[in-house]
mmCIF file of C-alpha atoms in Angstrom:
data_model
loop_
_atom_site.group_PDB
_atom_site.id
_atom_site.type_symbol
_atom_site.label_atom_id
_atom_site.label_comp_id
_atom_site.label_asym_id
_atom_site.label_seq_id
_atom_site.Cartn_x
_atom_site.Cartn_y
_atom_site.Cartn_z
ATOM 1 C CA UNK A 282 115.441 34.850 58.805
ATOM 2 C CA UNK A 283 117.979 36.855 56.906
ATOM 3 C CA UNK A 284 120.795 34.629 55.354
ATOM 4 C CA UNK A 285 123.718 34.858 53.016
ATOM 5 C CA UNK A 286 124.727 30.946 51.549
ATOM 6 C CA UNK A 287 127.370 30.153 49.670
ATOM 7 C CA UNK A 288 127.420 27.647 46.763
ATOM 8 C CA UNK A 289 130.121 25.201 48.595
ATOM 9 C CA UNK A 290 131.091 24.767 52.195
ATOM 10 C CA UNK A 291 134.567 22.813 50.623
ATOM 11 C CA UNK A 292 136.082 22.746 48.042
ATOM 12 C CA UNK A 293 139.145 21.133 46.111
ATOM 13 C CA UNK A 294 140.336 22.326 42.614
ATOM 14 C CA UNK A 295 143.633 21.713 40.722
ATOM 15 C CA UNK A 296 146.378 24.362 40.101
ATOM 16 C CA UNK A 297 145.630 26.100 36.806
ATOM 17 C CA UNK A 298 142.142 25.538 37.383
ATOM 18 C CA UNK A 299 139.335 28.194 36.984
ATOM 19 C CA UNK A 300 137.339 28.618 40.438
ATOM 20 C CA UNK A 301 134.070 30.338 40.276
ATOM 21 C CA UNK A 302 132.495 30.777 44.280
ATOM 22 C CA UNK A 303 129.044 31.739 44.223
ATOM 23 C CA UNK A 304 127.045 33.572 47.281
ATOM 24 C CA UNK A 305 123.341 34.979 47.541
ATOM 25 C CA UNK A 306 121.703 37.197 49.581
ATOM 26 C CA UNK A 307 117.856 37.199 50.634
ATOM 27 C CA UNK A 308 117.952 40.958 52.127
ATOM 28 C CA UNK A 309 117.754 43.366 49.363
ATOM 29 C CA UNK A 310 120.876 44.763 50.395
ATOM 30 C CA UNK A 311 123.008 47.075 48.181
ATOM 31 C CA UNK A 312 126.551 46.085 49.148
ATOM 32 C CA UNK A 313 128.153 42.421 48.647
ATOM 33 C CA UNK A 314 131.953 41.646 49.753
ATOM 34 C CA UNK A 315 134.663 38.930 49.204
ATOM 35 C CA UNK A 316 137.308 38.581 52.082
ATOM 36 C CA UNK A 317 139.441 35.363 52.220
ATOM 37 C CA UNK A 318 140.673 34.005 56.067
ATOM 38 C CA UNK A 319 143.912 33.067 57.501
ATOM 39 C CA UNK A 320 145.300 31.912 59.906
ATOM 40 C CA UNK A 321 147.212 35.144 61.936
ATOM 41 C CA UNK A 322 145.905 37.770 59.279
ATOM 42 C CA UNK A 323 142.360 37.942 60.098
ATOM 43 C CA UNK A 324 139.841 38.990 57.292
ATOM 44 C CA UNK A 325 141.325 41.128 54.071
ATOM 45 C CA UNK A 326 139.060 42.064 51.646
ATOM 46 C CA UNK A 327 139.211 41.369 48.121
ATOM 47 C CA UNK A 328 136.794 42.979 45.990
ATOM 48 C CA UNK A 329 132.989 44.588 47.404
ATOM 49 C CA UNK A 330 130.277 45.593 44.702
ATOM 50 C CA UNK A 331 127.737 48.390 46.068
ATOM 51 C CA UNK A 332 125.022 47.541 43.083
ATOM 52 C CA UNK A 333 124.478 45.742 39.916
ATOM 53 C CA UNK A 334 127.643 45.651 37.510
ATOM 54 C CA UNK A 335 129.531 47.489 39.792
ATOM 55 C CA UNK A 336 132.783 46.590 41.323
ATOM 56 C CA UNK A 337 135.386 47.871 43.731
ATOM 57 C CA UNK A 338 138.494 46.543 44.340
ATOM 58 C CA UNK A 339 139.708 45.423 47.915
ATOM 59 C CA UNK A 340 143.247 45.414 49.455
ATOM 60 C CA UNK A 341 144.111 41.885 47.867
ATOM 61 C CA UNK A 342 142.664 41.879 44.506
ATOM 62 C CA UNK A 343 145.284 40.172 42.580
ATOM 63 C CA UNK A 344 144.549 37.033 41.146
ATOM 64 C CA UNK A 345 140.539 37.052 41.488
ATOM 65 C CA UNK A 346 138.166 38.693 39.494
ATOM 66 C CA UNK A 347 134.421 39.252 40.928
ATOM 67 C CA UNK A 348 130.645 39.803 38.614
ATOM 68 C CA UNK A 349 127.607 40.880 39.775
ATOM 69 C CA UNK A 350 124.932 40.911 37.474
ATOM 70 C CA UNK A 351 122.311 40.514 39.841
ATOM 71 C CA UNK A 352 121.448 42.536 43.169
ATOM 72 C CA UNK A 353 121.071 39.412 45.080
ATOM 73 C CA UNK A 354 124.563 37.024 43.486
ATOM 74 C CA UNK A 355 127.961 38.278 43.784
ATOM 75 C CA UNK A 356 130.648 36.069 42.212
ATOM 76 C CA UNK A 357 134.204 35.404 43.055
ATOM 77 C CA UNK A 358 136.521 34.194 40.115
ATOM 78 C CA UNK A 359 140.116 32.703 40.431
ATOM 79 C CA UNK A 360 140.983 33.108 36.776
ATOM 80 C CA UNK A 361 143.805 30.457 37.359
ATOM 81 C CA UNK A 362 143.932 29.042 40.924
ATOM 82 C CA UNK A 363 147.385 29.095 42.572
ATOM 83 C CA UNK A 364 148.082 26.883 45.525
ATOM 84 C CA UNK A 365 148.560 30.487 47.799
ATOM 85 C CA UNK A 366 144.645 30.910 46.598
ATOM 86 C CA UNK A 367 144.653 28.026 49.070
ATOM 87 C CA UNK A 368 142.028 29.395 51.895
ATOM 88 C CA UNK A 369 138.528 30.451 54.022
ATOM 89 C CA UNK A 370 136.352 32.320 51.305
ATOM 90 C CA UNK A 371 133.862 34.273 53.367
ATOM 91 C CA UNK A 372 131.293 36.371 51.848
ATOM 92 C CA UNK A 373 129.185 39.088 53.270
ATOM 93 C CA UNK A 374 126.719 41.887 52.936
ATOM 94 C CA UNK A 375 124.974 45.256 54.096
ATOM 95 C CA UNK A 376 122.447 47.794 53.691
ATOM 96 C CA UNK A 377 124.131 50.759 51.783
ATOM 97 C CA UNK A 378 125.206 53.469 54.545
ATOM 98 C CA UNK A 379 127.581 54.017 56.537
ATOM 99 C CA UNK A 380 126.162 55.180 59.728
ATOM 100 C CA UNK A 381 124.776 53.280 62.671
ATOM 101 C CA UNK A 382 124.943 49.740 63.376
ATOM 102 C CA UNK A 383 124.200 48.063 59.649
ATOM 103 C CA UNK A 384 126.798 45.145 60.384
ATOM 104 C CA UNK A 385 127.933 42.953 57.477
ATOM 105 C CA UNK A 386 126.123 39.789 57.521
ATOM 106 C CA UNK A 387 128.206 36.760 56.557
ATOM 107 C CA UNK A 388 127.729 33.580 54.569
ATOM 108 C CA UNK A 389 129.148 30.358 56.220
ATOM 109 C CA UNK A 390 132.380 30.094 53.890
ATOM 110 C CA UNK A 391 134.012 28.287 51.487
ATOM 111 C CA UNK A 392 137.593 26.477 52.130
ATOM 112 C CA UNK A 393 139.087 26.197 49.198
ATOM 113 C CA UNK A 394 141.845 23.831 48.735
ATOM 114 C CA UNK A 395 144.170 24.314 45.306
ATOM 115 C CA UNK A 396 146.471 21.043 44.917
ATOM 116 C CA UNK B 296 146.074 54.238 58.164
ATOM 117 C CA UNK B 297 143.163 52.606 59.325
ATOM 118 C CA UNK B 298 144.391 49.703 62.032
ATOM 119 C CA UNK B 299 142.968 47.114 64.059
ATOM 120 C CA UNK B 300 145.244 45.389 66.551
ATOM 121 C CA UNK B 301 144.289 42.490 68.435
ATOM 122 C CA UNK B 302 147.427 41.230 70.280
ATOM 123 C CA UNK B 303 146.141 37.973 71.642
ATOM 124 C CA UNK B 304 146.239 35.013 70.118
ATOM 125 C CA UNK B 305 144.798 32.624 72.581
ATOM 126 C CA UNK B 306 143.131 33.149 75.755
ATOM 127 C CA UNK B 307 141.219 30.705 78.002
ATOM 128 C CA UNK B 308 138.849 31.424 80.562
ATOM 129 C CA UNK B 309 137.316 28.884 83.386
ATOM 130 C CA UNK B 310 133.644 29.013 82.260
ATOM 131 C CA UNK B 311 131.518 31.053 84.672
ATOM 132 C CA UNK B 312 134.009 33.939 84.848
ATOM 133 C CA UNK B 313 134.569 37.008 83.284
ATOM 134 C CA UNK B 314 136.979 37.440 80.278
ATOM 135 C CA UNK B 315 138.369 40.850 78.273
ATOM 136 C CA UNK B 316 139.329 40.678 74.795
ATOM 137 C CA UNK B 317 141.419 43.453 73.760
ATOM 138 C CA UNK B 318 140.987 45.886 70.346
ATOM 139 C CA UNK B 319 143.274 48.910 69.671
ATOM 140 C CA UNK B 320 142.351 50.814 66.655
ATOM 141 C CA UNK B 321 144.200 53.890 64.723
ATOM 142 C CA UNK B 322 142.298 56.013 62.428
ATOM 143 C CA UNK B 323 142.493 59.626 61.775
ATOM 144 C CA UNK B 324 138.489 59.734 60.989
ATOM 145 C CA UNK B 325 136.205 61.128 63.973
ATOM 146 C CA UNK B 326 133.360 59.464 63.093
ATOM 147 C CA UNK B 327 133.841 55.450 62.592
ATOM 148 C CA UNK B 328 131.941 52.449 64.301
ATOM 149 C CA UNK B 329 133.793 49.455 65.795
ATOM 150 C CA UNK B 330 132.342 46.356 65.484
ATOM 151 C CA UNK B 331 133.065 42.824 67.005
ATOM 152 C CA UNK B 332 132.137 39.721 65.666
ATOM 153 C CA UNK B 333 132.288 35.784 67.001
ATOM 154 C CA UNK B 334 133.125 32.659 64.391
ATOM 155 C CA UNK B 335 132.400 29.341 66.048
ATOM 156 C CA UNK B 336 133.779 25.777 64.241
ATOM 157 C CA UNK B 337 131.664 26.536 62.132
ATOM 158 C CA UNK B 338 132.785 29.122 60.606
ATOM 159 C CA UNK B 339 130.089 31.805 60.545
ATOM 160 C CA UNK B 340 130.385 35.115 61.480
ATOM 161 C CA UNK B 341 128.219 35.747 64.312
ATOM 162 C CA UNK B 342 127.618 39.720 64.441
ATOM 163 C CA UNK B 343 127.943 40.448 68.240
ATOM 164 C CA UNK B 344 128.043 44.021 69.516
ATOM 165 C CA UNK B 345 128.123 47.237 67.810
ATOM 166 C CA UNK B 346 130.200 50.892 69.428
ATOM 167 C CA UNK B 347 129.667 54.357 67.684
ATOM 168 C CA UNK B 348 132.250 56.533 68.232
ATOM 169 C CA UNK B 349 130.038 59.499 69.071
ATOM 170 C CA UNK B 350 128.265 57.047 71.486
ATOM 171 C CA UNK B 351 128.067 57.707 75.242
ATOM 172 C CA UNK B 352 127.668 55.160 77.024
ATOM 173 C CA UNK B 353 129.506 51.985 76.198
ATOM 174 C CA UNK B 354 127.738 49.490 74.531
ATOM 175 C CA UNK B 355 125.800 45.948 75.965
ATOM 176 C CA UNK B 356 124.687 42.982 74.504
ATOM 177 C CA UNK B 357 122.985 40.164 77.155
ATOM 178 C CA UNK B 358 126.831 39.322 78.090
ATOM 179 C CA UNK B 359 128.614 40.949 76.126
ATOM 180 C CA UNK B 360 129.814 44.945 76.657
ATOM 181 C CA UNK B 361 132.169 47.123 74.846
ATOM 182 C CA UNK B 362 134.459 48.618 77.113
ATOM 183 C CA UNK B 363 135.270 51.598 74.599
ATOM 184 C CA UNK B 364 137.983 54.223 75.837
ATOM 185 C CA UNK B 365 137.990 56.282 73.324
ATOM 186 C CA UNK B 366 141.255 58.326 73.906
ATOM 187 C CA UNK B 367 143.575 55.146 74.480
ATOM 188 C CA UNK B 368 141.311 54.082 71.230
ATOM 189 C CA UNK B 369 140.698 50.349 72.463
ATOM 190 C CA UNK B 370 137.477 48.815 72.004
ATOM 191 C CA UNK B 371 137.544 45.781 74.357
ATOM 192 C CA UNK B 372 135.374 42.974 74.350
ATOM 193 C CA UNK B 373 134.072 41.954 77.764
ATOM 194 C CA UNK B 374 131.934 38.509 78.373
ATOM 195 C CA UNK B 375 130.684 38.114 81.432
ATOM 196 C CA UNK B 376 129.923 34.201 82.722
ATOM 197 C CA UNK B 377 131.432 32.787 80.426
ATOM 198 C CA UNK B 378 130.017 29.325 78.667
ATOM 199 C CA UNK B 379 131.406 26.799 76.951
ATOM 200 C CA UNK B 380 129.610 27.911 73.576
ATOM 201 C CA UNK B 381 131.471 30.325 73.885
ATOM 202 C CA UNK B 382 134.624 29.254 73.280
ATOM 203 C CA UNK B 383 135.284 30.408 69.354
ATOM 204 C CA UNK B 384 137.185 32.441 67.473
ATOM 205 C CA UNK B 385 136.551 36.770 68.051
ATOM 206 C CA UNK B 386 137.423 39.408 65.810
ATOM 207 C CA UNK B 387 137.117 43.160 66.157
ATOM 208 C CA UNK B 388 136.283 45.140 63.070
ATOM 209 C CA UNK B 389 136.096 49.071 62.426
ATOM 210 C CA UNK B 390 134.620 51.044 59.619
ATOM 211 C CA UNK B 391 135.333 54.589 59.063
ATOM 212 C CA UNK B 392 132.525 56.953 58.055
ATOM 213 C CA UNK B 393 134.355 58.198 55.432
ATOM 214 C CA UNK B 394 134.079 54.918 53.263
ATOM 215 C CA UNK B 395 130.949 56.355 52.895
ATOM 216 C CA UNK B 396 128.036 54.508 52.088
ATOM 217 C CA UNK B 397 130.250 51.297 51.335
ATOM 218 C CA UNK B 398 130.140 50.174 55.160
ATOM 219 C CA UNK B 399 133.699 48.710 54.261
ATOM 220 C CA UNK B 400 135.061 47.063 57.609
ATOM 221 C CA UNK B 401 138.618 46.297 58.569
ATOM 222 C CA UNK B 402 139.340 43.273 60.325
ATOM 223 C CA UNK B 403 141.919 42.846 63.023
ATOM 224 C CA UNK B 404 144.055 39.140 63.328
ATOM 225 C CA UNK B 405 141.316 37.660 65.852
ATOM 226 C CA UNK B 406 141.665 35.976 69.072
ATOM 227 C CA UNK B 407 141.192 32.216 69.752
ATOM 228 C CA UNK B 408 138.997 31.904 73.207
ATOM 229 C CA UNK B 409 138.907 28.533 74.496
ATOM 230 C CA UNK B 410 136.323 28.338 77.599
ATOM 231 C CA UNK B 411 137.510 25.658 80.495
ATOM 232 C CA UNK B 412 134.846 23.847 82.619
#
């Protein structure tokens, strides 16, 4: 059974604070993505990796920072966590084309709450 | 620019019956796949049904089709006998074959369906 976890299902960290959200994949798969959820703006995308040590930014990469040293771990980093970091952290990931169905498969999330 | 519009919020359905969820899309690629996914209370992402835009015939899932017009560039999502599992939230996604290898997907706002017994 192919899965994606995540290292927290909730989460509650202090303003200031450095966040580190961990997820891990089980399917070999080359690409690994970071989108945060809310309410009325459905999924953005914050940073995807498409292989070891490599990064891409998404189209709401201020204020995180991502690593991926492994093929299987892709990090997310909130350098200093502001309470508008408050949200759903959902990470995903694919095979490495773009053609056909190869949907994004999808870790259970993280909500993150930033007093 | 790539778009995905998904211009209801809410929609409830008695359970049994039939129930459209609507997906407009703007993109200036020929070649993209449209995607639609389900998130339950959970808050998984449930991968549901899957529409290539070269594809002819519109796409079916057990329940779930794709009514895909391709020149009004909607995507709709179509559950037949509808259950009360069903009842979650849906998004529709596209990615554009020019993100290449990537398989980058853009995410519309998502639509709340609550299923009535």
């Amino acid at each position: 059974d192919v899965k994606v976890t995540q290292s927290s299902r909730y989460l509650v960290k202090r303003t200031g604070e450095k966040v580190f959200l961990e997820c891990v994949q089980d399917m070999d798969h080359e690409n690994m993505f970071w989108y945060r959820q809310d309410p009325g703006l459905g999924l953005r995308l914050i940073y995807f990796s498409y292989d070891v040590k490599m990064k891409e930014k998404g189209d709401i990469p201020e204020g995180y920072s991502v690593s991926r040293e492994k093929k299987e771990r892709f990090s997310l980093i909130l350098e200093s966590a502001s309470t508008n970091q408050t949200s759903m952290y959902l990470c995903a990931s694919s095979p490495h084309s773009g053609s056909g169905t190869n949907e994004q498969f999808f870790g259970p999330g993280t909500r993150l709450t930033v007093l | 620019a790539q778009k995905i519009t998904q211009t209801q919020p809410g929609m409830f359905v008695q359970e049994k019956e039939a129930v459209t969820l609507d997906c407009t899309y703007d993109t200036s690629d020929p070649s993209y796949g449209l995607f639609w996914y389900k998130q339950p209370s959970s808050g998984e992402m449930i991968f549901l049904i899957y529409q290539g835009s070269y594809d002819q015939q519109n796409a079916t899932e057990g329940r779930y089709s794709l009514n895909f017009q391709k020149a009004r560039k909607s995507a709709n999502l179509v559950i037949s006998a509808s259950q009360l599992g069903d009842s979650a939230m849906y998004f529709c996604a596209m990615r554009e074959a020019r993100s290449g290898g990537y398989n980058k997907l853009i995410f519309g706002a998502g639509t709340r369906l609550a299923v009535h017994p």
